CSV table of C-alpha atoms in Angstrom, one decimal:
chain,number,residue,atom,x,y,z
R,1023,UNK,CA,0.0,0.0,0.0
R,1024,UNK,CA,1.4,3.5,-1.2
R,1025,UNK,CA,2.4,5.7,1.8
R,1026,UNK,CA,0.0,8.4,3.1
R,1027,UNK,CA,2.1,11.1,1.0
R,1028,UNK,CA,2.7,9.3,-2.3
R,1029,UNK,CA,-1.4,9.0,-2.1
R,1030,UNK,CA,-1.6,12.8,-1.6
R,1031,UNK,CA,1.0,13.4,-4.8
R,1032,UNK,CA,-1.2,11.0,-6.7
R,1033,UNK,CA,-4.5,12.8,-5.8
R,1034,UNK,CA,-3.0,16.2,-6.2
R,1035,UNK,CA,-2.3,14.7,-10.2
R,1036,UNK,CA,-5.7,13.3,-10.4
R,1037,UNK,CA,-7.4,16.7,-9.1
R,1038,UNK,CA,-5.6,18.1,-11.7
R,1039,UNK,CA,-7.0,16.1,-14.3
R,1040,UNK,CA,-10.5,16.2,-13.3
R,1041,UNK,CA,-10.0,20.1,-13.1
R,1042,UNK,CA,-8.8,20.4,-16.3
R,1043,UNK,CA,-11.9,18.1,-18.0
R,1044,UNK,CA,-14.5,20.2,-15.8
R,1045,UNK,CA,-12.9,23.4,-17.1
R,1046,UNK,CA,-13.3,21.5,-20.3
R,1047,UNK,CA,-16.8,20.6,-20.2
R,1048,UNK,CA,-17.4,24.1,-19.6
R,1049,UNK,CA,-15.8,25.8,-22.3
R,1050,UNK,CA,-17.3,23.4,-24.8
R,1051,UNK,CA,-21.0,23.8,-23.7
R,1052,UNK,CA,-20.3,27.9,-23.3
R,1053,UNK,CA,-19.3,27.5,-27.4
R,1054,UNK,CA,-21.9,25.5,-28.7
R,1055,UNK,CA,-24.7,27.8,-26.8
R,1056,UNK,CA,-22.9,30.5,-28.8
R,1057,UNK,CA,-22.6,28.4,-32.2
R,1058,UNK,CA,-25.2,27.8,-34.7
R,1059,UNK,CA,-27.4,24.9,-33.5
R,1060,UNK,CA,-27.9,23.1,-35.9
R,1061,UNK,CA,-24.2,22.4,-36.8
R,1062,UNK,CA,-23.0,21.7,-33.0
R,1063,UNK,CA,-25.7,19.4,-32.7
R,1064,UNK,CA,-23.2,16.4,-33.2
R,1065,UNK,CA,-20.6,18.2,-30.8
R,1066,UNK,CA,-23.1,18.3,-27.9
R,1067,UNK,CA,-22.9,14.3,-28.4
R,1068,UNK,CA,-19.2,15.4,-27.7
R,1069,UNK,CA,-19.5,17.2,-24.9
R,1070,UNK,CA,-22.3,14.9,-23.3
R,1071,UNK,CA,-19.2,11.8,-23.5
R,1072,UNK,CA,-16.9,14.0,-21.9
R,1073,UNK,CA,-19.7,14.8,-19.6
R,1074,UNK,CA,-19.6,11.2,-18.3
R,1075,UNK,CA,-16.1,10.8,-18.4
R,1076,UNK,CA,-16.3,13.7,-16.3
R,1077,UNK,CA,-18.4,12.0,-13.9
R,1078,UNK,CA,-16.0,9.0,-13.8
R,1079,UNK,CA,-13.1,10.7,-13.3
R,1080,UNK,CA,-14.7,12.6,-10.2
R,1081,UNK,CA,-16.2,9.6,-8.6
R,1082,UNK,CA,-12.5,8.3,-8.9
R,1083,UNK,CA,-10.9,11.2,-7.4
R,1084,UNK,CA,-13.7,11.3,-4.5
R,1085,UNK,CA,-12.6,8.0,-3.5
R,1086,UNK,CA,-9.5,8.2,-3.5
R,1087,UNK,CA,-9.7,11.4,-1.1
R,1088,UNK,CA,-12.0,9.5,0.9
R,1089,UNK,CA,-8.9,6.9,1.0
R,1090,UNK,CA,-6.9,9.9,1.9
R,1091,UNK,CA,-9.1,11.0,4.8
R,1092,UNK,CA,-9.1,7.5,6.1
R,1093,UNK,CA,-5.1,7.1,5.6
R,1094,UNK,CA,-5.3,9.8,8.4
R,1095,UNK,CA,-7.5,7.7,10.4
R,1096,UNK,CA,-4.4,5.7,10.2
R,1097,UNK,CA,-1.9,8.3,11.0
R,1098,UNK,CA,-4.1,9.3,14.2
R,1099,UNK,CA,-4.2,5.5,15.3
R,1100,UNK,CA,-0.6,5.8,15.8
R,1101,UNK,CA,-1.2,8.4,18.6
R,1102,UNK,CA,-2.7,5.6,20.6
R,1103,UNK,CA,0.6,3.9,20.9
R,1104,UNK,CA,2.1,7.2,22.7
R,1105,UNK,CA,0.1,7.1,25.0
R,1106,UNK,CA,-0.4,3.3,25.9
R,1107,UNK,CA,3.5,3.8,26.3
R,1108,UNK,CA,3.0,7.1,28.7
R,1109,UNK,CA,0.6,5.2,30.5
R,1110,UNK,CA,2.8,2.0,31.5
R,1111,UNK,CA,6.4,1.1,31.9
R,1112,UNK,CA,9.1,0.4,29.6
R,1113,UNK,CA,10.6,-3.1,29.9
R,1114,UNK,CA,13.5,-1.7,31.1
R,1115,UNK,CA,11.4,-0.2,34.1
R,1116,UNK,CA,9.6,-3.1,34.7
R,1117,UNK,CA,12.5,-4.9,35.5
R,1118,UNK,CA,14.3,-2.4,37.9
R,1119,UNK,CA,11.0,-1.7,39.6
R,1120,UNK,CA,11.3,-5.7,40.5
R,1121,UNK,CA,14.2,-4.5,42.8
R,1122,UNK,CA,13.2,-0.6,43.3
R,1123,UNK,CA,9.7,0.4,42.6
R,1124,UNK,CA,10.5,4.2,43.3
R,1125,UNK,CA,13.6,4.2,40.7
R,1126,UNK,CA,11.4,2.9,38.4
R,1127,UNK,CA,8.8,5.5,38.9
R,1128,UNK,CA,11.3,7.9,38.8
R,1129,UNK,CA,12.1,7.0,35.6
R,1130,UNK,CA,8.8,6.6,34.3
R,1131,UNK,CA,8.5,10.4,35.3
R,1132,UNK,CA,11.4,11.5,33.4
R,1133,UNK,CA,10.7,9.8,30.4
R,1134,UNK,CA,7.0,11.4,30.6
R,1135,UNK,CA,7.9,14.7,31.6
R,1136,UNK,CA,10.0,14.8,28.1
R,1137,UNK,CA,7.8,12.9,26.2
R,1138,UNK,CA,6.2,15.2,23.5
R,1139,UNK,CA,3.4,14.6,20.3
R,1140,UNK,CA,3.8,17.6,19.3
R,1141,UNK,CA,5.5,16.4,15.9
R,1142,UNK,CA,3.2,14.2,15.4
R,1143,UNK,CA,0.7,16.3,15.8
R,1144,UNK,CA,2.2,18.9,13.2
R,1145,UNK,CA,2.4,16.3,10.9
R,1146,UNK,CA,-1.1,15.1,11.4
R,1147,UNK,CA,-1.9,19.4,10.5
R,1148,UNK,CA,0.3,19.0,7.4
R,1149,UNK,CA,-1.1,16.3,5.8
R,1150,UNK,CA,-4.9,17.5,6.6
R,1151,UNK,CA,-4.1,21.3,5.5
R,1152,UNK,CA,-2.4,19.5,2.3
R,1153,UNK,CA,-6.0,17.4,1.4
R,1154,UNK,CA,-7.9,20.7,2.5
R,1155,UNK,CA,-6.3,22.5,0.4
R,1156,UNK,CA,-7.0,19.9,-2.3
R,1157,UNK,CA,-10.2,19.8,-1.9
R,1158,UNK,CA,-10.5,23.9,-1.3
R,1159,UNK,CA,-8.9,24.2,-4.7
R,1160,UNK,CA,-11.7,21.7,-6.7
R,1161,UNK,CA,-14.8,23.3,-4.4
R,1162,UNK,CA,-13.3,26.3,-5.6
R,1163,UNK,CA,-13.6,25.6,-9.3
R,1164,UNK,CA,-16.6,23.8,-9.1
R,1165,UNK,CA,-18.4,26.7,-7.8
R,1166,UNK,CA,-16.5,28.7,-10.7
R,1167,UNK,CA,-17.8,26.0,-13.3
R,1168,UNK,CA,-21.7,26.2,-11.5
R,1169,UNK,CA,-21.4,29.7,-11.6
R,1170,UNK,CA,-20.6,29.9,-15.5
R,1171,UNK,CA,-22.7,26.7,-16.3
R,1172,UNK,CA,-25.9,28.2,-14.6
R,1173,UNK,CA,-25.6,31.8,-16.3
R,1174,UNK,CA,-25.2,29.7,-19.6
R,1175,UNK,CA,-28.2,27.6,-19.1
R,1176,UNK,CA,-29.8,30.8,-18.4
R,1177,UNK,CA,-29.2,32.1,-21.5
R,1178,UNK,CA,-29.9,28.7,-22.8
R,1179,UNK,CA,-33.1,29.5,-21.6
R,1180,UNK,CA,-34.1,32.4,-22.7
R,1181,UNK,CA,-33.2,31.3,-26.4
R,1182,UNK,CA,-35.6,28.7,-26.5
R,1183,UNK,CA,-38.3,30.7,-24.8
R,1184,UNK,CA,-37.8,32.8,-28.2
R,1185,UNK,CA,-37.4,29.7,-30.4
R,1186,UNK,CA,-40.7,28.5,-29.4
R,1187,UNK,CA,-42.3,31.7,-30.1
R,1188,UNK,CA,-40.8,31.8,-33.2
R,1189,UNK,CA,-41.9,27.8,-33.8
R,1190,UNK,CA,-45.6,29.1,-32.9
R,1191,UNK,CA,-45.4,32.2,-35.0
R,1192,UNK,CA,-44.3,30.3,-37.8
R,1193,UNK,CA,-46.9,27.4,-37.7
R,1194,UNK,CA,-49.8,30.0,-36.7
R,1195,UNK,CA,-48.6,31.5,-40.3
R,1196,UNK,CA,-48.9,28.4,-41.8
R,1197,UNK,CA,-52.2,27.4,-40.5
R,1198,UNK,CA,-53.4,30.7,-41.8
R,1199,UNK,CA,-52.5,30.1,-45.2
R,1200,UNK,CA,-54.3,26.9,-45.7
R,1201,UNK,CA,-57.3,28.0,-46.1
R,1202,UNK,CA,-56.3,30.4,-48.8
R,1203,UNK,CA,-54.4,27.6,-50.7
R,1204,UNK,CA,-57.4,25.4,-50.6
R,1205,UNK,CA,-59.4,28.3,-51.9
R,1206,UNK,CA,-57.2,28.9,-54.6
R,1207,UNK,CA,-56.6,24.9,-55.4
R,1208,UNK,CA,-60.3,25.0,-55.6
R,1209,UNK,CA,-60.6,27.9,-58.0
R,1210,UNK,CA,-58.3,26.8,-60.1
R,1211,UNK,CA,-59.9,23.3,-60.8
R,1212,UNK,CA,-63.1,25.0,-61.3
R,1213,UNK,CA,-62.1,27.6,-63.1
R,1214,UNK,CA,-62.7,26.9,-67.2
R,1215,UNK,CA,-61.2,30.7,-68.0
R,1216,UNK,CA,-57.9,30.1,-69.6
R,1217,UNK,CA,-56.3,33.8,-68.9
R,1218,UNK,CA,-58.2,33.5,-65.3
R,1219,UNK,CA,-57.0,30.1,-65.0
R,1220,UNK,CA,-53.0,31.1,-65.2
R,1221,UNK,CA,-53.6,34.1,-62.9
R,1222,UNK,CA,-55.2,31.9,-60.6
R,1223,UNK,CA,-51.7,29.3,-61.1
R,1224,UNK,CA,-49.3,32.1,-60.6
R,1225,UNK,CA,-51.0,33.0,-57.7
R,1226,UNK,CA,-51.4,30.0,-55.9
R,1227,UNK,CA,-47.1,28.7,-56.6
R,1228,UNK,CA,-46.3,32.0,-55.1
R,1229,UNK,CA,-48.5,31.1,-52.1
R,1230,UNK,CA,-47.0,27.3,-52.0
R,1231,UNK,CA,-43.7,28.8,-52.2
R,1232,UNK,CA,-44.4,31.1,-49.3
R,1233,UNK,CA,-46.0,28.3,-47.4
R,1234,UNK,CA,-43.3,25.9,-48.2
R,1235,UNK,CA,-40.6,28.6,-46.9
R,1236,UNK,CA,-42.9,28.7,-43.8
R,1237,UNK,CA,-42.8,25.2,-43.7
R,1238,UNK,CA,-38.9,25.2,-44.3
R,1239,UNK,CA,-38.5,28.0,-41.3
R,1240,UNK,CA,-40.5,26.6,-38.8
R,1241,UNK,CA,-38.2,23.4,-39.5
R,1242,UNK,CA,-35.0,24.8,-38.8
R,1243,UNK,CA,-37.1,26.7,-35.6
R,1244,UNK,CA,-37.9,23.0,-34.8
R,1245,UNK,CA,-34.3,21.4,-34.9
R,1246,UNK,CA,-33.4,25.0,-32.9
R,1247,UNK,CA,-35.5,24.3,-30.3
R,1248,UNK,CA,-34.9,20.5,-30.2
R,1249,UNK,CA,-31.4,21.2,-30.0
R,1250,UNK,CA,-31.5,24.0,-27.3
R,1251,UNK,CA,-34.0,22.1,-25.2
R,1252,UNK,CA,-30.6,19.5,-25.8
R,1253,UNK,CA,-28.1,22.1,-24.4
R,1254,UNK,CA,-30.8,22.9,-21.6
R,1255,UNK,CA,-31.0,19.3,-20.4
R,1256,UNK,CA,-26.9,18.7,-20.5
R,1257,UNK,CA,-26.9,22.1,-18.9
R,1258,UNK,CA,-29.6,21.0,-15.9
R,1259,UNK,CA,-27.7,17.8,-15.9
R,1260,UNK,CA,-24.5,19.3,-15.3
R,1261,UNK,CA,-25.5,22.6,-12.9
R,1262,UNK,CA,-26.9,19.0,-10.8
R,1263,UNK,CA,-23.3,17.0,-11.2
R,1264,UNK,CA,-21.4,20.5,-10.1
R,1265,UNK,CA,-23.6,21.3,-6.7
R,1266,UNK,CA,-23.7,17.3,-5.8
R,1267,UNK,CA,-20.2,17.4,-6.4
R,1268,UNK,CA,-20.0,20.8,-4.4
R,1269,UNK,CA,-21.8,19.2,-1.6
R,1270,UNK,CA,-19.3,16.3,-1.4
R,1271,UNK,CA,-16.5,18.1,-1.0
R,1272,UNK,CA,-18.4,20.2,1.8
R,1273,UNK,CA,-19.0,17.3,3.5
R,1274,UNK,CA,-15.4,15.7,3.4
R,1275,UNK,CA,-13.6,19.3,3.5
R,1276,UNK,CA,-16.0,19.9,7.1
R,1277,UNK,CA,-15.4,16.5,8.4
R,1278,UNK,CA,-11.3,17.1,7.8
R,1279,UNK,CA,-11.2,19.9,9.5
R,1280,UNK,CA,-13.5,19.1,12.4
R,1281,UNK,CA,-11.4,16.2,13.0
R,1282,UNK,CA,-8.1,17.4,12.9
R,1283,UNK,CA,-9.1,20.1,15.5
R,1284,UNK,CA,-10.6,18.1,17.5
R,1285,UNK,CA,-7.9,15.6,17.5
R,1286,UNK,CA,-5.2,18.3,18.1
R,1287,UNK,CA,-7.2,19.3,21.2
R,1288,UNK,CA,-7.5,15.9,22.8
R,1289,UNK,CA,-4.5,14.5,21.8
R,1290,UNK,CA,-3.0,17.9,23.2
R,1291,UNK,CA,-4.9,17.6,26.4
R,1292,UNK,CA,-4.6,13.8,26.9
R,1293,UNK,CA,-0.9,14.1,26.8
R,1294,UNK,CA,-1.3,16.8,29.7
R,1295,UNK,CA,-3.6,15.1,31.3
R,1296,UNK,CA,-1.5,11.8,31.2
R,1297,UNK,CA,1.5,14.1,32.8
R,1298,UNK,CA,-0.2,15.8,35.5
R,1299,UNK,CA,-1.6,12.0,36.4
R,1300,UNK,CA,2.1,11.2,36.9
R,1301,UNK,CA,2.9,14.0,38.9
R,1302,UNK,CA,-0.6,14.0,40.9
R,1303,UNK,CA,0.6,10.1,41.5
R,1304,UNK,CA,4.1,11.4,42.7
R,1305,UNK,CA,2.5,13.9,44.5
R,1306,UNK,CA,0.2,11.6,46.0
R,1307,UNK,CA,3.3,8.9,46.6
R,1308,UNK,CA,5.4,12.5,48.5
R,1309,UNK,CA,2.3,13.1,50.4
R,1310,UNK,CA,1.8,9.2,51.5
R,1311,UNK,CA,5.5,9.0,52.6
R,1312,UNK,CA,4.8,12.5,54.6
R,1313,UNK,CA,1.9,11.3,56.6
R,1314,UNK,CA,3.9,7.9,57.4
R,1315,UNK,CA,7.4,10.1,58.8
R,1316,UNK,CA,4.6,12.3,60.5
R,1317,UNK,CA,2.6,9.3,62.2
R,1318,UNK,CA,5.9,8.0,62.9
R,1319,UNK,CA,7.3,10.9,64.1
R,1320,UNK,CA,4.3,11.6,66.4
R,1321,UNK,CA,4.6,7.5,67.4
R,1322,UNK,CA,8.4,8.9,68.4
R,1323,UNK,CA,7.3,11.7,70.4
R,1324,UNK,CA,4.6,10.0,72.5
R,1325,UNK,CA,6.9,7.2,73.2
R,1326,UNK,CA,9.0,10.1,75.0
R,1327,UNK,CA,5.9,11.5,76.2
R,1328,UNK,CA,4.9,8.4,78.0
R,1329,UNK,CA,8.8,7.3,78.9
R,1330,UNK,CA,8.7,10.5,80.5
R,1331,UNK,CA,6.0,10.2,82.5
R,1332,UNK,CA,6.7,7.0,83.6
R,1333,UNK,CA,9.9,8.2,84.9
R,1334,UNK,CA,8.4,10.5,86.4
R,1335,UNK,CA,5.8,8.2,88.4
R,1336,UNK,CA,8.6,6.6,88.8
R,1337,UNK,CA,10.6,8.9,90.4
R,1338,UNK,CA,7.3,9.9,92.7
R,1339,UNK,CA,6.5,6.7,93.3
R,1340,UNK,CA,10.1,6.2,95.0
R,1341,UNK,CA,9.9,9.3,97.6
R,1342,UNK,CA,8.1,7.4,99.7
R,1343,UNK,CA,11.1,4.9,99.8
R,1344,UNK,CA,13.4,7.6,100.2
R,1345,UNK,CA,11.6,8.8,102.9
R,1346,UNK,CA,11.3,5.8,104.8
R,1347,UNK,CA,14.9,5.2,104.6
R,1348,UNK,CA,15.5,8.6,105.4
R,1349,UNK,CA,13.3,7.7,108.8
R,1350,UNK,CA,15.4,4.9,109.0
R,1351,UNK,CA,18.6,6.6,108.9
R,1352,UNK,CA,17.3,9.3,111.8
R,1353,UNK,CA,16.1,6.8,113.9
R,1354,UNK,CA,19.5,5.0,113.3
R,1355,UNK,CA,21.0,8.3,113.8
R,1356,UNK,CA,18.9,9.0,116.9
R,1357,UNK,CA,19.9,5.6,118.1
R,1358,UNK,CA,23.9,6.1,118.2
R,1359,UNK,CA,22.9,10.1,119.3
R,1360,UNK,CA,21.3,7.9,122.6
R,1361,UNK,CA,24.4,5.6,122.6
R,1362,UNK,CA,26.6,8.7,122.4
R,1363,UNK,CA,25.0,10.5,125.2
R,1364,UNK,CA,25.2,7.3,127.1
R,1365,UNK,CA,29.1,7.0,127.4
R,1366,UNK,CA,29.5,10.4,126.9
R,1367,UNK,CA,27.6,10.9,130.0
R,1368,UNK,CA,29.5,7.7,131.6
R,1369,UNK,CA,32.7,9.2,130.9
R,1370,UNK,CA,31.7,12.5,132.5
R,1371,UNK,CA,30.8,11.0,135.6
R,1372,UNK,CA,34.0,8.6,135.8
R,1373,UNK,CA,36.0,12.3,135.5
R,1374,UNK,CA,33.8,14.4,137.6
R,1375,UNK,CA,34.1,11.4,140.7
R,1376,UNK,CA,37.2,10.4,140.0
R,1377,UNK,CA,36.4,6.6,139.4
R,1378,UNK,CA,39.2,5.4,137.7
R,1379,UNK,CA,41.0,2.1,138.6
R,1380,UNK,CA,44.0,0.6,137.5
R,1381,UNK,CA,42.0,-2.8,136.8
């Protein structure tokens, strides 16, 4: 199958072609309106074979820029690739996200972040402005050829209207002069008077020759008419083939161009909407890991919070120890205070009487 722009080339020459047997159509039916009649009447035989090659040629080049059209059905299918690919991971990304998922989605969001359709996309605008432009250029011309073909059949028109009047003119003559020839024929077979007779003769040749020249006249008024009512038919038939034609390439040149736009907007928008997915999802991944430092974090600080206060029941719960011991020490204290003041006192007495002994 020919590539998208060897079809274009190829339909560009056929347009051409086409354009050039429409124009010739044309010129050929604006001549023989202008010619005499009777002597185009075999070249409108012409013209009508032309017409249907015309026809052929057309239907052919239609379909082919209907192929066109759908080659860029093709070309946008392409698109959908892209973005499969921005939506998963490459090989490559599969495998290191085996062994680190957040490498692999950090490389995932580089290769998105510089991923770009926007060639694409200019190409996809290229080729449509190229077949628009194709068809532009034959809507064009066919407007041009309706334009020329309608004023012609209007003129067409008007000549017969005269030819007919003519054609009725000339037979309303005609039917007026029968009864006179029938009055002389009459006359003349009754009449016995030889110098009355001849009169009578000359007079009715000269009214068959005038009648006969009527009769002659409203012929070629006939073969007029025939052949105009022709040119009016190929004319109708043509004005018909030119706005049907018109209308096609309406329709295709409409759908082309409300495609592509549309198609550059999505395709635009998706690719947008595909990165800020990936960053939304990184954010999302940021903000997860966040929350989990934070609830950890908070985990950290009540554990001190509670190790804390436990020390600190701890440390409350052991004054009462301390202060038993501290009792304990007093009254230990107070006991060897007592023991003191006993042999201090014992002493004292032994000095103050004196009681020493040697034993």
């Amino acid at each position: 199958m020919a590539s998208l722009d060897q079809q274009i080339i190829d339909s560009q020459k056929q347009v051409a072609v086409t354009q050039e047997k429409i124009s010739q159509v044309g010129v050929t039916l604006d001549r023989l309106a202008r010619a005499d009649t009777a002597a185009a009447a075999p070249q409108l035989d012409i013209a009508s074979a032309t017409l249907a090659d015309v026809h052929r040629h057309t239907d052919q080049m239609n379909a082919n820029i209907a192929e066109l059209i759908m080659g860029l059905d093709d070309v946008t299918a392409g698109f959908s690739k892209d973005f499969e690919a921005m939506r998963s991971r490459t090989g490559w990304e599969s495998f290191v996200g085996m062994f680190a998922r957040g490498k692999a989605e950090s490389m995932r969001q580089e290769r998105l972040r510089t991923a770009s359709i926007d060639d694409k996309l200019q190409d996809l605008i290229s080729k449509s402005d190229e077949i628009t432009r194709l068809l532009t250029d034959q809507l064009a011309l066919l407007k041009d050829q309706q334009a020329k073909v309608e004023a012609n059949l209007s003129q067409t028109l008007t000549d017969r209207e005269g030819a007919v009047a003519e054609l009725e003119s000339l037979r309303g003559r005609i039917r007026a002069m029968d009864p006179r020839l029938i009055e002389l024929e009459n006359k003349v077979s009754t009449t016995t008077d030889p110098a009355e007779r001849t009169k009578l003769e000359t007079e009715l040749a000269n009214a068959n020759r005038d009648h006969n020249e009527l009769v002659q006249a409203e012929q070629v008024a006939l073969a007029r008419s025939q052949t105009l009512e022709r040119y009016i038919e190929a004319g109708k038939t043509w004005v018909d083939s030119l706005q049907n034609q018109a209308a096609t390439q309406l329709v295709l040149i409409n759908k082309l161009q409300t495609d592509t736009r549309q198609r550059v907007v999505l395709y635009d928008a998706l690719t947008k909407s595909l990165k800020t997915a990936q960053q939304q999802d990184v954010a999302h991944r940021i903000n997860e890991i966040g929350v989990r430092t934070d609830q950890e974090a908070a985990q950290a600080m009540a554990g001190i919070g509670a190790a804390t206060n436990a020390r600190m029941a701890d440390m409350l719960e052991a004054h009462g120890e301390h202060m038993v011991f501290a009792r304990k020490v007093l009254e230990e204290k107070a006991k060897a205070d007592e023991r003191f003041a006993r042999r201090f006192a014992a002493i004292v007495e032994k000095h103050d009487k004196n009681l020493y002994s040697g034993g």
